[in-house]
PDB file of C-alpha atoms in Angstrom:
ATOM      1  CA  MET A   1      79.377 -14.077-208.142  1.00 40.00           C
ATOM      2  CA  GLY A   2      81.195 -10.861-208.893  1.00 38.00           C
ATOM      3  CA  VAL A   3      80.634  -7.306-209.997  1.00 37.00           C
ATOM      4  CA  ALA A   4      81.086  -6.331-213.619  1.00 41.00           C
ATOM      5  CA  GLN A   5      81.672  -2.857-215.034  1.00 38.00           C
ATOM      6  CA  GLY A   6      79.000  -0.379-214.039  1.00 37.00           C
ATOM      7  CA  GLY A   7      78.142  -2.384-210.920  1.00 38.00           C
ATOM      8  CA  VAL A   8      76.173  -5.039-212.810  1.00 41.00           C
ATOM      9  CA  VAL A   9      76.038  -8.329-210.956  1.00 40.00           C
ATOM     10  CA  THR A  10      77.368 -11.221-213.013  1.00 40.00           C
ATOM     11  CA  ALA A  11      76.815 -14.973-212.575  1.00 40.00           C
ATOM     12  CA  LYS A  12      80.063 -16.763-213.368  1.00 42.00           C
ATOM     13  CA  ARG A  13      79.141 -20.374-212.892  1.00 43.00           C
ATOM     14  CA  GLY A  14      78.576 -22.009-216.237  1.00 42.00           C
ATOM     15  CA  ARG A  15      80.093 -19.487-218.560  1.00 46.00           C
ATOM     16  CA  ARG A  16      83.465 -18.334-217.244  1.00 40.00           C
ATOM     17  CA  GLU A  17      85.293 -19.835-220.170  1.00 41.00           C
ATOM     18  CA  ALA A  18      82.688 -18.475-222.563  1.00 40.00           C
ATOM     19  CA  GLU A  19      83.173 -14.962-221.195  1.00 41.00           C
ATOM     20  CA  ALA A  20      86.913 -15.223-221.736  1.00 37.00           C
ATOM     21  CA  ARG A  21      86.369 -16.635-225.198  1.00 38.00           C
ATOM     22  CA  PHE A  22      83.943 -14.002-226.382  1.00 39.00           C
ATOM     23  CA  ARG A  23      85.078 -10.899-224.463  1.00 38.00           C
ATOM     24  CA  SER A  24      86.512  -8.395-226.909  1.00 35.00           C
ATOM     25  CA  SER A  25      90.193  -7.551-227.043  1.00 33.00           C
ATOM     26  CA  SER A  26      91.579  -4.053-227.438  1.00 33.00           C
ATOM     27  CA  SER A  27      94.030  -5.383-230.017  1.00 33.00           C
ATOM     28  CA  LYS A  28      91.170  -6.320-232.336  1.00 34.00           C
ATOM     29  CA  PRO A  29      89.355  -3.385-233.937  1.00 34.00           C
ATOM     30  CA  SER A  30      85.578  -3.858-234.049  1.00 33.00           C
ATOM     31  CA  LYS A  31      83.725  -3.893-237.338  1.00 32.00           C
ATOM     32  CA  PRO A  32      81.772  -0.743-238.222  1.00 32.00           C
ATOM     33  CA  PHE A  33      77.968  -0.692-238.131  1.00 31.00           C
ATOM     34  CA  LEU A  34      75.782   1.642-240.158  1.00 30.00           C
ATOM     35  CA  PRO A  35      73.508   3.859-238.016  1.00 31.00           C
ATOM     36  CA  THR A  36      70.256   2.672-239.541  1.00 31.00           C
ATOM     37  CA  SER A  37      67.033   1.649-237.824  1.00 34.00           C
ATOM     38  CA  HIS A  38      68.146  -1.936-238.158  1.00 36.00           C
ATOM     39  CA  SER A  39      71.536  -3.565-238.440  1.00 41.00           C
ATOM     40  CA  PRO A  40      72.594  -4.706-241.934  1.00 37.00           C
ATOM     41  CA  HIS A  41      74.596  -7.522-240.374  1.00 47.00           C
ATOM     42  CA  GLU A  42      71.787  -9.865-239.385  1.00 52.00           C
ATOM     43  CA  GLY A  43      73.343 -13.063-240.671  1.00 54.00           C
ATOM     44  CA  TYR A  44      74.565 -14.134-237.256  1.00 55.00           C
ATOM     45  CA  LEU A  45      71.088 -13.798-235.729  1.00 61.00           C
ATOM     46  CA  LYS A  46      69.580 -15.804-238.570  1.00 58.00           C
ATOM     47  CA  GLU A  47      72.245 -18.475-238.081  1.00 56.00           C
ATOM     48  CA  CYS A  48      71.342 -18.721-234.403  1.00 59.00           C
ATOM     49  CA  GLU A  49      67.674 -19.075-235.257  1.00 56.00           C
ATOM     50  CA  ASP A  50      68.503 -22.000-237.521  1.00 56.00           C
ATOM     51  CA  ARG A  51      70.569 -23.705-234.836  1.00 55.00           C
ATOM     52  CA  LEU A  52      68.280 -23.158-231.852  1.00 57.00           C
ATOM     53  CA  SER A  53      65.007 -24.027-233.587  1.00 52.00           C
ATOM     54  CA  SER A  54      63.477 -24.370-237.003  1.00 48.00           C
ATOM     55  CA  THR A  55      63.323 -21.164-239.055  1.00 40.00           C
ATOM     56  CA  GLU A  56      59.614 -21.549-239.705  1.00 45.00           C
ATOM     57  CA  GLU A  57      58.800 -21.823-235.997  1.00 50.00           C
ATOM     58  CA  LEU A  58      61.054 -18.931-235.029  1.00 49.00           C
ATOM     59  CA  TRP A  59      59.858 -16.397-237.556  1.00 45.00           C
ATOM     60  CA  GLY A  60      56.346 -16.857-236.269  1.00 52.00           C
ATOM     61  CA  ASN A  61      57.618 -15.560-232.929  1.00 57.00           C
ATOM     62  CA  VAL A  62      59.705 -12.614-234.159  1.00 60.00           C
ATOM     63  CA  VAL A  63      58.532  -9.058-233.630  1.00 60.00           C
ATOM     64  CA  ASP A  64      60.556  -6.271-235.275  1.00 60.00           C
ATOM     65  CA  TYR A  65      59.903  -3.072-233.353  1.00 58.00           C
ATOM     66  CA  SER A  66      62.054  -0.937-235.669  1.00 56.00           C
ATOM     67  CA  LYS A  67      59.358  -1.257-238.335  1.00 56.00           C
ATOM     68  CA  ARG A  68      56.594  -0.132-235.971  1.00 55.00           C
ATOM     69  CA  ASN A  69      58.322   2.786-234.301  1.00 49.00           C
ATOM     70  CA  GLU A  70      61.532   3.879-235.987  1.00 46.00           C
ATOM     71  CA  ASP A  71      61.348   7.452-234.732  1.00 46.00           C
ATOM     72  CA  ASN A  72      60.909   6.782-231.020  1.00 44.00           C
ATOM     73  CA  HIS A  73      63.432   4.542-230.514  1.00 41.00           C
ATOM     74  CA  GLU A  74      74.724 -22.068-191.855  1.00 42.00           C
ATOM     75  CA  GLN A  75      75.613 -23.480-188.656  1.00 40.00           C
ATOM     76  CA  CYS A  76      74.753 -27.230-188.970  1.00 42.00           C
ATOM     77  CA  GLN A  77      71.055 -27.878-188.387  1.00 47.00           C
ATOM     78  CA  TYR A  78      69.024 -31.046-188.848  1.00 48.00           C
ATOM     79  CA  PHE A  79      65.373 -31.368-189.689  1.00 54.00           C
ATOM     80  CA  GLN A  80      63.302 -32.624-186.781  1.00 54.00           C
ATOM     81  CA  LEU A  81      59.745 -33.881-187.327  1.00 55.00           C
ATOM     82  CA  ASP A  82      57.334 -33.560-184.411  1.00 55.00           C
ATOM     83  CA  LEU A  83      55.738 -36.996-184.348  1.00 51.00           C
ATOM     84  CA  THR A  84      53.269 -35.892-181.640  1.00 52.00           C
ATOM     85  CA  SER A  85      51.553 -33.434-183.985  1.00 61.00           C
ATOM     86  CA  GLY A  86      48.641 -34.357-186.206  1.00 73.00           C
ATOM     87  CA  ARG A  87      48.996 -35.942-189.640  1.00 78.00           C
ATOM     88  CA  ASP A  88      48.218 -32.723-191.493  1.00 84.00           C
ATOM     89  CA  ALA A  89      50.694 -30.760-189.389  1.00 86.00           C
ATOM     90  CA  GLN A  90      53.391 -33.358-190.088  1.00 84.00           C
ATOM     91  CA  ARG A  91      52.689 -33.218-193.806  1.00 87.00           C
ATOM     92  CA  GLU A  92      52.866 -29.406-193.812  1.00 89.00           C
ATOM     93  CA  ALA A  93      56.121 -29.399-191.806  1.00 89.00           C
ATOM     94  CA  LEU A  94      57.640 -31.896-194.230  1.00 89.00           C
ATOM     95  CA  PHE A  95      56.500 -29.884-197.226  1.00 90.00           C
ATOM     96  CA  GLN A  96      58.024 -26.672-195.872  1.00 90.00           C
ATOM     97  CA  HIS A  97      61.291 -28.469-195.142  1.00 88.00           C
ATOM     98  CA  PHE A  98      61.611 -30.043-198.588  1.00 87.00           C
ATOM     99  CA  TYR A  99      60.565 -26.802-200.278  1.00 87.00           C
ATOM    100  CA  ARG A 100      63.344 -24.875-198.484  1.00 89.00           C
ATOM    101  CA  VAL A 101      65.905 -27.515-199.395  1.00 85.00           C
ATOM    102  CA  LEU A 102      64.900 -27.521-203.070  1.00 86.00           C
ATOM    103  CA  GLN A 103      64.708 -23.719-203.208  1.00 83.00           C
ATOM    104  CA  LYS A 104      68.179 -23.434-201.699  1.00 83.00           C
ATOM    105  CA  ALA A 105      69.570 -25.875-204.250  1.00 79.00           C
ATOM    106  CA  TRP A 106      67.911 -23.928-207.100  1.00 77.00           C
ATOM    107  CA  ASP A 107      69.254 -20.608-205.840  1.00 76.00           C
ATOM    108  CA  ARG A 108      72.753 -22.069-205.619  1.00 78.00           C
ATOM    109  CA  GLU A 109      72.735 -23.383-209.201  1.00 79.00           C
ATOM    110  CA  LYS A 110      70.548 -20.668-210.716  1.00 83.00           C
ATOM    111  CA  PRO A 111      71.966 -19.097-213.916  1.00 88.00           C
ATOM    112  CA  SER A 112      71.806 -15.403-214.735  1.00 91.00           C
ATOM    113  CA  ASP A 113      68.302 -14.074-215.289  1.00 93.00           C
ATOM    114  CA  CYS A 114      69.443 -12.170-218.359  1.00 95.00           C
ATOM    115  CA  VAL A 115      72.626 -12.104-220.425  1.00 95.00           C
ATOM    116  CA  ILE A 116      73.397  -8.941-222.388  1.00 95.00           C
ATOM    117  CA  VAL A 117      75.485  -9.492-225.497  1.00 94.00           C
ATOM    118  CA  SER A 118      77.096  -6.536-227.259  1.00 92.00           C
ATOM    119  CA  ILE A 119      78.585  -7.026-230.714  1.00 84.00           C
ATOM    120  CA  ASP A 120      81.659  -4.882-230.083  1.00 76.00           C
ATOM    121  CA  THR A 121      83.218  -2.534-227.541  1.00 78.00           C
ATOM    122  CA  ASN A 122      81.519   0.523-229.039  1.00 82.00           C
ATOM    123  CA  GLN A 123      78.333  -0.539-227.258  1.00 87.00           C
ATOM    124  CA  ARG A 124      80.037  -1.325-223.924  1.00 90.00           C
ATOM    125  CA  ASP A 125      78.647   1.706-222.051  1.00 93.00           C
ATOM    126  CA  TYR A 126      75.157   1.273-223.479  1.00 95.00           C
ATOM    127  CA  ALA A 127      75.116  -2.452-222.639  1.00 94.00           C
ATOM    128  CA  THR A 128      76.292  -1.683-219.095  1.00 94.00           C
ATOM    129  CA  ALA A 129      73.569   0.940-218.700  1.00 95.00           C
ATOM    130  CA  ILE A 130      70.919  -1.608-219.733  1.00 95.00           C
ATOM    131  CA  GLY A 131      72.385  -4.065-217.245  1.00 95.00           C
ATOM    132  CA  CYS A 132      72.102  -1.503-214.448  1.00 95.00           C
ATOM    133  CA  ARG A 133      68.463  -0.813-215.337  1.00 95.00           C
ATOM    134  CA  LEU A 134      67.653  -4.525-215.230  1.00 95.00           C
ATOM    135  CA  ARG A 135      69.556  -4.975-211.970  1.00 94.00           C
ATOM    136  CA  ASP A 136      67.462  -2.191-210.451  1.00 94.00           C
ATOM    137  CA  ARG A 137      64.441  -4.340-211.292  1.00 92.00           C
ATOM    138  CA  GLY A 138      65.886  -7.235-209.298  1.00 90.00           C
ATOM    139  CA  LEU A 139      67.477  -9.293-212.101  1.00 92.00           C
ATOM    140  CA  VAL A 140      70.847 -11.027-211.965  1.00 92.00           C
ATOM    141  CA  VAL A 141      72.613  -9.793-215.093  1.00 94.00           C
ATOM    142  CA  GLU A 142      75.677 -10.913-217.017  1.00 94.00           C
ATOM    143  CA  ILE A 143      77.320  -8.915-219.809  1.00 93.00           C
ATOM    144  CA  ILE A 144      79.353 -10.391-222.653  1.00 92.00           C
ATOM    145  CA  HIS A 145      81.273  -8.240-225.149  1.00 89.00           C
ATOM    146  CA  LEU A 146      82.047 -10.154-228.326  1.00 89.00           C
ATOM    147  CA  ALA A 147      85.266  -9.834-230.282  1.00 83.00           C
ATOM    148  CA  SER A 148      83.326 -10.058-233.540  1.00 80.00           C
ATOM    149  CA  GLU A 149      79.800 -10.652-234.780  1.00 81.00           C
ATOM    150  CA  SER A 150      80.756 -14.127-235.943  1.00 82.00           C
ATOM    151  CA  ASP A 151      80.982 -15.199-232.280  1.00 86.00           C
ATOM    152  CA  PHE A 152      77.315 -14.458-231.630  1.00 88.00           C
ATOM    153  CA  THR A 153      75.952 -17.863-232.675  1.00 87.00           C
ATOM    154  CA  ARG A 154      78.221 -19.700-230.255  1.00 89.00           C
ATOM    155  CA  ALA A 155      77.595 -17.146-227.492  1.00 88.00           C
ATOM    156  CA  LEU A 156      73.810 -17.436-227.767  1.00 89.00           C
ATOM    157  CA  GLN A 157      74.008 -21.224-227.762  1.00 89.00           C
ATOM    158  CA  ASP A 158      76.093 -21.077-224.578  1.00 90.00           C
ATOM    159  CA  VAL A 159      73.564 -18.742-222.970  1.00 90.00           C
ATOM    160  CA  LYS A 160      70.724 -21.141-223.810  1.00 89.00           C
ATOM    161  CA  ASP A 161      72.668 -24.208-222.634  1.00 89.00           C
ATOM    162  CA  ASP A 162      73.477 -22.494-219.341  1.00 88.00           C
ATOM    163  CA  GLY A 163      69.760 -22.018-218.679  1.00 88.00           C
ATOM    164  CA  SER A 164      69.412 -18.232-218.731  1.00 92.00           C
ATOM    165  CA  PRO A 165      65.837 -17.428-219.765  1.00 93.00           C
ATOM    166  CA  PHE A 166      66.566 -14.090-221.475  1.00 94.00           C
ATOM    167  CA  CYS A 167      69.207 -12.589-223.726  1.00 95.00           C
ATOM    168  CA  VAL A 168      69.456  -8.951-224.807  1.00 96.00           C
ATOM    169  CA  LEU A 169      71.392  -8.219-227.996  1.00 94.00           C
ATOM    170  CA  VAL A 170      72.933  -4.759-228.389  1.00 94.00           C
ATOM    171  CA  GLU A 171      74.044  -3.498-231.800  1.00 91.00           C
ATOM    172  CA  GLN A 172      75.351  -0.166-233.018  1.00 88.00           C
ATOM    173  CA  SER A 173      71.952   0.992-234.296  1.00 90.00           C
ATOM    174  CA  ASN A 174      70.425   0.316-230.861  1.00 93.00           C
ATOM    175  CA  VAL A 175      72.621   2.989-229.285  1.00 91.00           C
ATOM    176  CA  LYS A 176      71.316   5.668-231.650  1.00 90.00           C
ATOM    177  CA  TYR A 177      67.647   4.720-231.326  1.00 92.00           C
ATOM    178  CA  SER A 178      67.739   3.667-227.636  1.00 94.00           C
ATOM    179  CA  SER A 179      66.542   0.147-228.426  1.00 95.00           C
ATOM    180  CA  CYS A 180      67.670  -3.473-228.171  1.00 95.00           C
ATOM    181  CA  THR A 181      66.729  -6.963-229.308  1.00 94.00           C
ATOM    182  CA  VAL A 182      65.151  -9.206-226.656  1.00 95.00           C
ATOM    183  CA  ILE A 183      65.485 -12.980-227.120  1.00 94.00           C
ATOM    184  CA  MET A 184      63.377 -15.266-224.898  1.00 93.00           C
ATOM    185  CA  LEU A 185      64.953 -18.691-224.501  1.00 91.00           C
ATOM    186  CA  HIS A 186      62.961 -20.390-221.726  1.00 81.00           C
ATOM    187  CA  GLU A 187      60.033 -21.646-223.787  1.00 75.00           C
ATOM    188  CA  SER A 188      59.620 -21.580-227.546  1.00 78.00           C
ATOM    189  CA  ILE A 189      62.220 -19.082-228.714  1.00 85.00           C
ATOM    190  CA  LYS A 190      60.809 -15.617-229.317  1.00 90.00           C
ATOM    191  CA  ILE A 191      62.779 -12.704-230.751  1.00 92.00           C
ATOM    192  CA  HIS A 192      61.720  -9.070-230.371  1.00 94.00           C
ATOM    193  CA  ARG A 193      63.952  -7.116-232.738  1.00 92.00           C
ATOM    194  CA  HIS A 194      64.961  -3.507-232.099  1.00 91.00           C
ATOM    195  CA  MET A 195      62.471  -2.987-229.288  1.00 94.00           C
ATOM    196  CA  PRO A 196      62.346   0.448-227.609  1.00 96.00           C
ATOM    197  CA  LEU A 197      64.444   0.154-224.458  1.00 95.00           C
ATOM    198  CA  GLU A 198      61.715   1.121-221.989  1.00 95.00           C
ATOM    199  CA  ASP A 199      59.333  -1.435-223.501  1.00 95.00           C
ATOM    200  CA  ALA A 200      62.089  -4.060-223.430  1.00 95.00           C
ATOM    201  CA  LEU A 201      62.752  -3.488-219.724  1.00 95.00           C
ATOM    202  CA  VAL A 202      59.071  -3.877-218.903  1.00 95.00           C
ATOM    203  CA  LEU A 203      58.802  -7.006-221.059  1.00 95.00           C
ATOM    204  CA  VAL A 204      61.814  -8.761-219.504  1.00 95.00           C
ATOM    205  CA  ALA A 205      60.750  -7.920-215.930  1.00 93.00           C
ATOM    206  CA  ARG A 206      57.182  -9.108-216.566  1.00 93.00           C
ATOM    207  CA  GLU A 207      58.241 -12.330-218.266  1.00 92.00           C
ATOM    208  CA  LEU A 208      60.756 -13.058-215.513  1.00 91.00           C
ATOM    209  CA  LYS A 209      57.960 -12.948-212.929  1.00 90.00           C
ATOM    210  CA  ARG A 210      55.981 -15.437-214.996  1.00 89.00           C
ATOM    211  CA  PHE A 211      59.059 -17.636-215.444  1.00 88.00           C
ATOM    212  CA  SER A 212      59.834 -17.521-211.696  1.00 84.00           C
ATOM    213  CA  ALA A 213      56.240 -18.438-210.872  1.00 83.00           C
ATOM    214  CA  GLY A 214      56.608 -21.518-213.052  1.00 80.00           C
ATOM    215  CA  GLN A 215      59.837 -22.459-211.284  1.00 79.00           C
ATOM    216  CA  SER A 216      58.144 -22.057-207.905  1.00 82.00           C
ATOM    217  CA  ALA A 217      55.271 -24.292-209.004  1.00 83.00           C
ATOM    218  CA  GLY A 218      57.766 -26.936-210.119  1.00 85.00           C
ATOM    219  CA  ILE A 219      59.542 -26.811-206.756  1.00 88.00           C
ATOM    220  CA  SER A 220      56.198 -27.146-204.955  1.00 89.00           C
ATOM    221  CA  GLN A 221      55.273 -30.193-207.017  1.00 89.00           C
ATOM    222  CA  ARG A 222      58.629 -31.851-206.333  1.00 90.00           C
ATOM    223  CA  ALA A 223      58.365 -31.064-202.595  1.00 89.00           C
ATOM    224  CA  ALA A 224      54.915 -32.689-202.488  1.00 90.00           C
ATOM    225  CA  GLU A 225      56.345 -35.798-204.157  1.00 90.00           C
ATOM    226  CA  LEU A 226      59.114 -35.994-201.556  1.00 89.00           C
ATOM    227  CA  VAL A 227      56.540 -35.686-198.765  1.00 89.00           C
ATOM    228  CA  GLY A 228      54.618 -38.631-200.196  1.00 88.00           C
ATOM    229  CA  ASP A 229      57.796 -40.685-200.464  1.00 88.00           C
ATOM    230  CA  PHE A 230      58.781 -39.833-196.887  1.00 87.00           C
ATOM    231  CA  LEU A 231      55.398 -40.791-195.433  1.00 86.00           C
ATOM    232  CA  ALA A 232      55.270 -44.009-197.446  1.00 86.00           C
ATOM    233  CA  ARG A 233      58.457 -45.147-195.676  1.00 85.00           C
ATOM    234  CA  GLU A 234      56.799 -44.888-192.259  1.00 82.00           C
ATOM    235  CA  HIS A 235      55.569 -48.459-192.697  1.00 82.00           C
ATOM    236  CA  LEU A 236      59.124 -49.726-193.200  1.00 82.00           C
ATOM    237  CA  ALA A 237      61.728 -50.416-190.522  1.00 79.00           C
ATOM    238  CA  SER A 238      63.440 -47.255-189.340  1.00 79.00           C
ATOM    239  CA  TYR A 239      66.739 -46.608-187.578  1.00 79.00           C
ATOM    240  CA  SER A 240      68.788 -43.696-186.273  1.00 85.00           C
ATOM    241  CA  PRO A 241      72.306 -43.183-187.672  1.00 88.00           C
ATOM    242  CA  PRO A 242      75.010 -42.184-185.203  1.00 90.00           C
ATOM    243  CA  ALA A 243      75.407 -38.423-184.710  1.00 91.00           C
ATOM    244  CA  SER A 244      78.843 -38.473-186.375  1.00 91.00           C
ATOM    245  CA  ILE A 245      77.410 -40.115-189.494  1.00 93.00           C
ATOM    246  CA  ARG A 246      74.491 -37.673-189.592  1.00 92.00           C
ATOM    247  CA  HIS A 247      76.942 -34.790-189.488  1.00 94.00           C
ATOM    248  CA  LEU A 248      78.979 -36.233-192.356  1.00 94.00           C
ATOM    249  CA  LEU A 249      75.815 -36.783-194.388  1.00 92.00           C
ATOM    250  CA  PHE A 250      74.866 -33.168-193.742  1.00 91.00           C
ATOM    251  CA  LEU A 251      78.277 -31.943-194.937  1.00 93.00           C
ATOM    252  CA  LEU A 252      77.948 -34.162-198.005  1.00 92.00           C
ATOM    253  CA  SER A 253      74.492 -32.804-198.834  1.00 85.00           C
ATOM    254  CA  GLU A 254      75.839 -29.247-198.551  1.00 84.00           C
ATOM    255  CA  GLY A 255      78.672 -29.999-200.963  1.00 86.00           C
ATOM    256  CA  LYS A 256      81.342 -29.424-198.303  1.00 93.00           C
ATOM    257  CA  HIS A 257      84.783 -30.989-198.485  1.00 95.00           C
ATOM    258  CA  LEU A 258      85.097 -34.429-196.903  1.00 94.00           C
ATOM    259  CA  TYR A 259      88.459 -35.950-196.063  1.00 96.00           C
ATOM    260  CA  SER A 260      89.374 -39.454-197.163  1.00 95.00           C
ATOM    261  CA  ASP A 261      88.931 -40.910-193.675  1.00 95.00           C
ATOM    262  CA  GLU A 262      85.486 -39.303-193.412  1.00 95.00           C
ATOM    263  CA  LEU A 263      84.501 -40.752-196.773  1.00 95.00           C
ATOM    264  CA  GLY A 264      85.771 -44.092-195.477  1.00 95.00           C
ATOM    265  CA  LEU A 265      83.480 -43.816-192.451  1.00 95.00           C
ATOM    266  CA  LEU A 266      80.491 -43.078-194.667  1.00 95.00           C
ATOM    267  CA  MET A 267      81.285 -45.937-197.054  1.00 95.00           C
ATOM    268  CA  GLY A 268      81.787 -48.311-194.138  1.00 94.00           C
ATOM    269  CA  TYR A 269      78.502 -47.324-192.543  1.00 94.00           C
ATOM    270  CA  LEU A 270      76.560 -47.648-195.801  1.00 93.00           C
ATOM    271  CA  THR A 271      78.170 -51.013-196.538  1.00 94.00           C
ATOM    272  CA  THR A 272      77.142 -52.261-193.089  1.00 92.00           C
ATOM    273  CA  ARG A 273      73.586 -51.018-193.588  1.00 89.00           C
ATOM    274  CA  LYS A 274      73.389 -52.759-196.957  1.00 90.00           C
ATOM    275  CA  GLU A 275      74.582 -56.044-195.437  1.00 90.00           C
ATOM    276  CA  GLN A 276      72.028 -55.741-192.641  1.00 87.00           C
ATOM    277  CA  LEU A 277      69.228 -55.306-195.183  1.00 85.00           C
ATOM    278  CA  GLN A 278      70.413 -58.319-197.165  1.00 85.00           C
ATOM    279  CA  GLU A 279      70.671 -60.659-194.141  1.00 79.00           C
ATOM    280  CA  PRO A 280      66.894 -61.228-193.701  1.00 68.00           C
ATOM    281  CA  SER A 281      66.523 -62.213-197.345  1.00 62.00           C
ATOM    282  CA  LYS A 282      69.485 -64.579-197.082  1.00 59.00           C
ATOM    283  CA  SER A 283      68.018 -66.130-193.951  1.00 56.00           C
ATOM    284  CA  ALA A 284      64.633 -66.582-195.604  1.00 54.00           C
ATOM    285  CA  LYS A 285      66.269 -68.147-198.651  1.00 55.00           C
ATOM    286  CA  GLY A 286      68.292 -70.520-196.471  1.00 53.00           C
ATOM    287  CA  LYS A 287      65.207 -71.545-194.513  1.00 50.00           C
ATOM    288  CA  LYS A 288      63.304 -72.235-197.724  1.00 52.00           C
ATOM    289  CA  THR A 289      66.150 -74.409-199.025  1.00 53.00           C
ATOM    290  CA  PHE A 290      66.272 -76.336-195.736  1.00 45.00           C
ATOM    291  CA  LEU A 291      62.529 -77.063-195.823  1.00 47.00           C
ATOM    292  CA  SER A 292      62.777 -78.269-199.410  1.00 54.00           C
ATOM    293  CA  LYS A 293      65.479 -80.739-198.454  1.00 52.00           C
ATOM    294  CA  GLN A 294      63.391 -82.008-195.537  1.00 50.00           C
ATOM    295  CA  LYS A 295      60.613 -82.912-197.924  1.00 51.00           C
TER     296      LYS A 295
END
């Protein structure tokens, strides 16, 4: 994660190549935009609507604010379960453990909360200012400056594929009227055209809280499922891996680099465990065959 112009935090995981592809070049002059209450070049937004969802569904979710208000624009640690505690306490300890693990994984892979897309470099300062305002509200923000308006369809598709829930489109007219277009991508796609900036900031911050609450509920549900799976295995034979193997499994779960000999140790251990599990079934099968022959 790095710092973009104006101090806006950027998430560079899934879209580094997209940033390079769409970031404007000083050798390419940007196309002029008329300073009207709405941009005359709306073909690219319409094209994106067609690609991301059906036109009929999308237009039912579009609000054009320019028509309503044109003038006002870790050190290694292992989880230890206290088996002497009560059943409820064990379940709660397991839940908290799995929740932390899942939350950590989500935070590590989490995309930007909002991606700001400006059509050309003329809106660079305005787009950066919006990014700073959103960052002040606790959002992780990424800014993309397009070389031309024709790149917008591909850029918006990349934003949606990367999982960012919100996109803010900045056009030339938005600078004059202090507005922007907010595109919600996390549920059914909703487009709020030329929304007054202050209203847009409130909307994005409010919707992000609702979106985050949904993510938290999903993590809780998954953690509860893992608790049930863990407790169900209490009735099966258990064993304790050697400390060296536990450490390697920990490094593997954290995505740390493992050397070839360490991977060999893990593969050897898992192969041995698999053979040990298969031996009882082979013995039972052999005993059954022997009894059949005796008859």
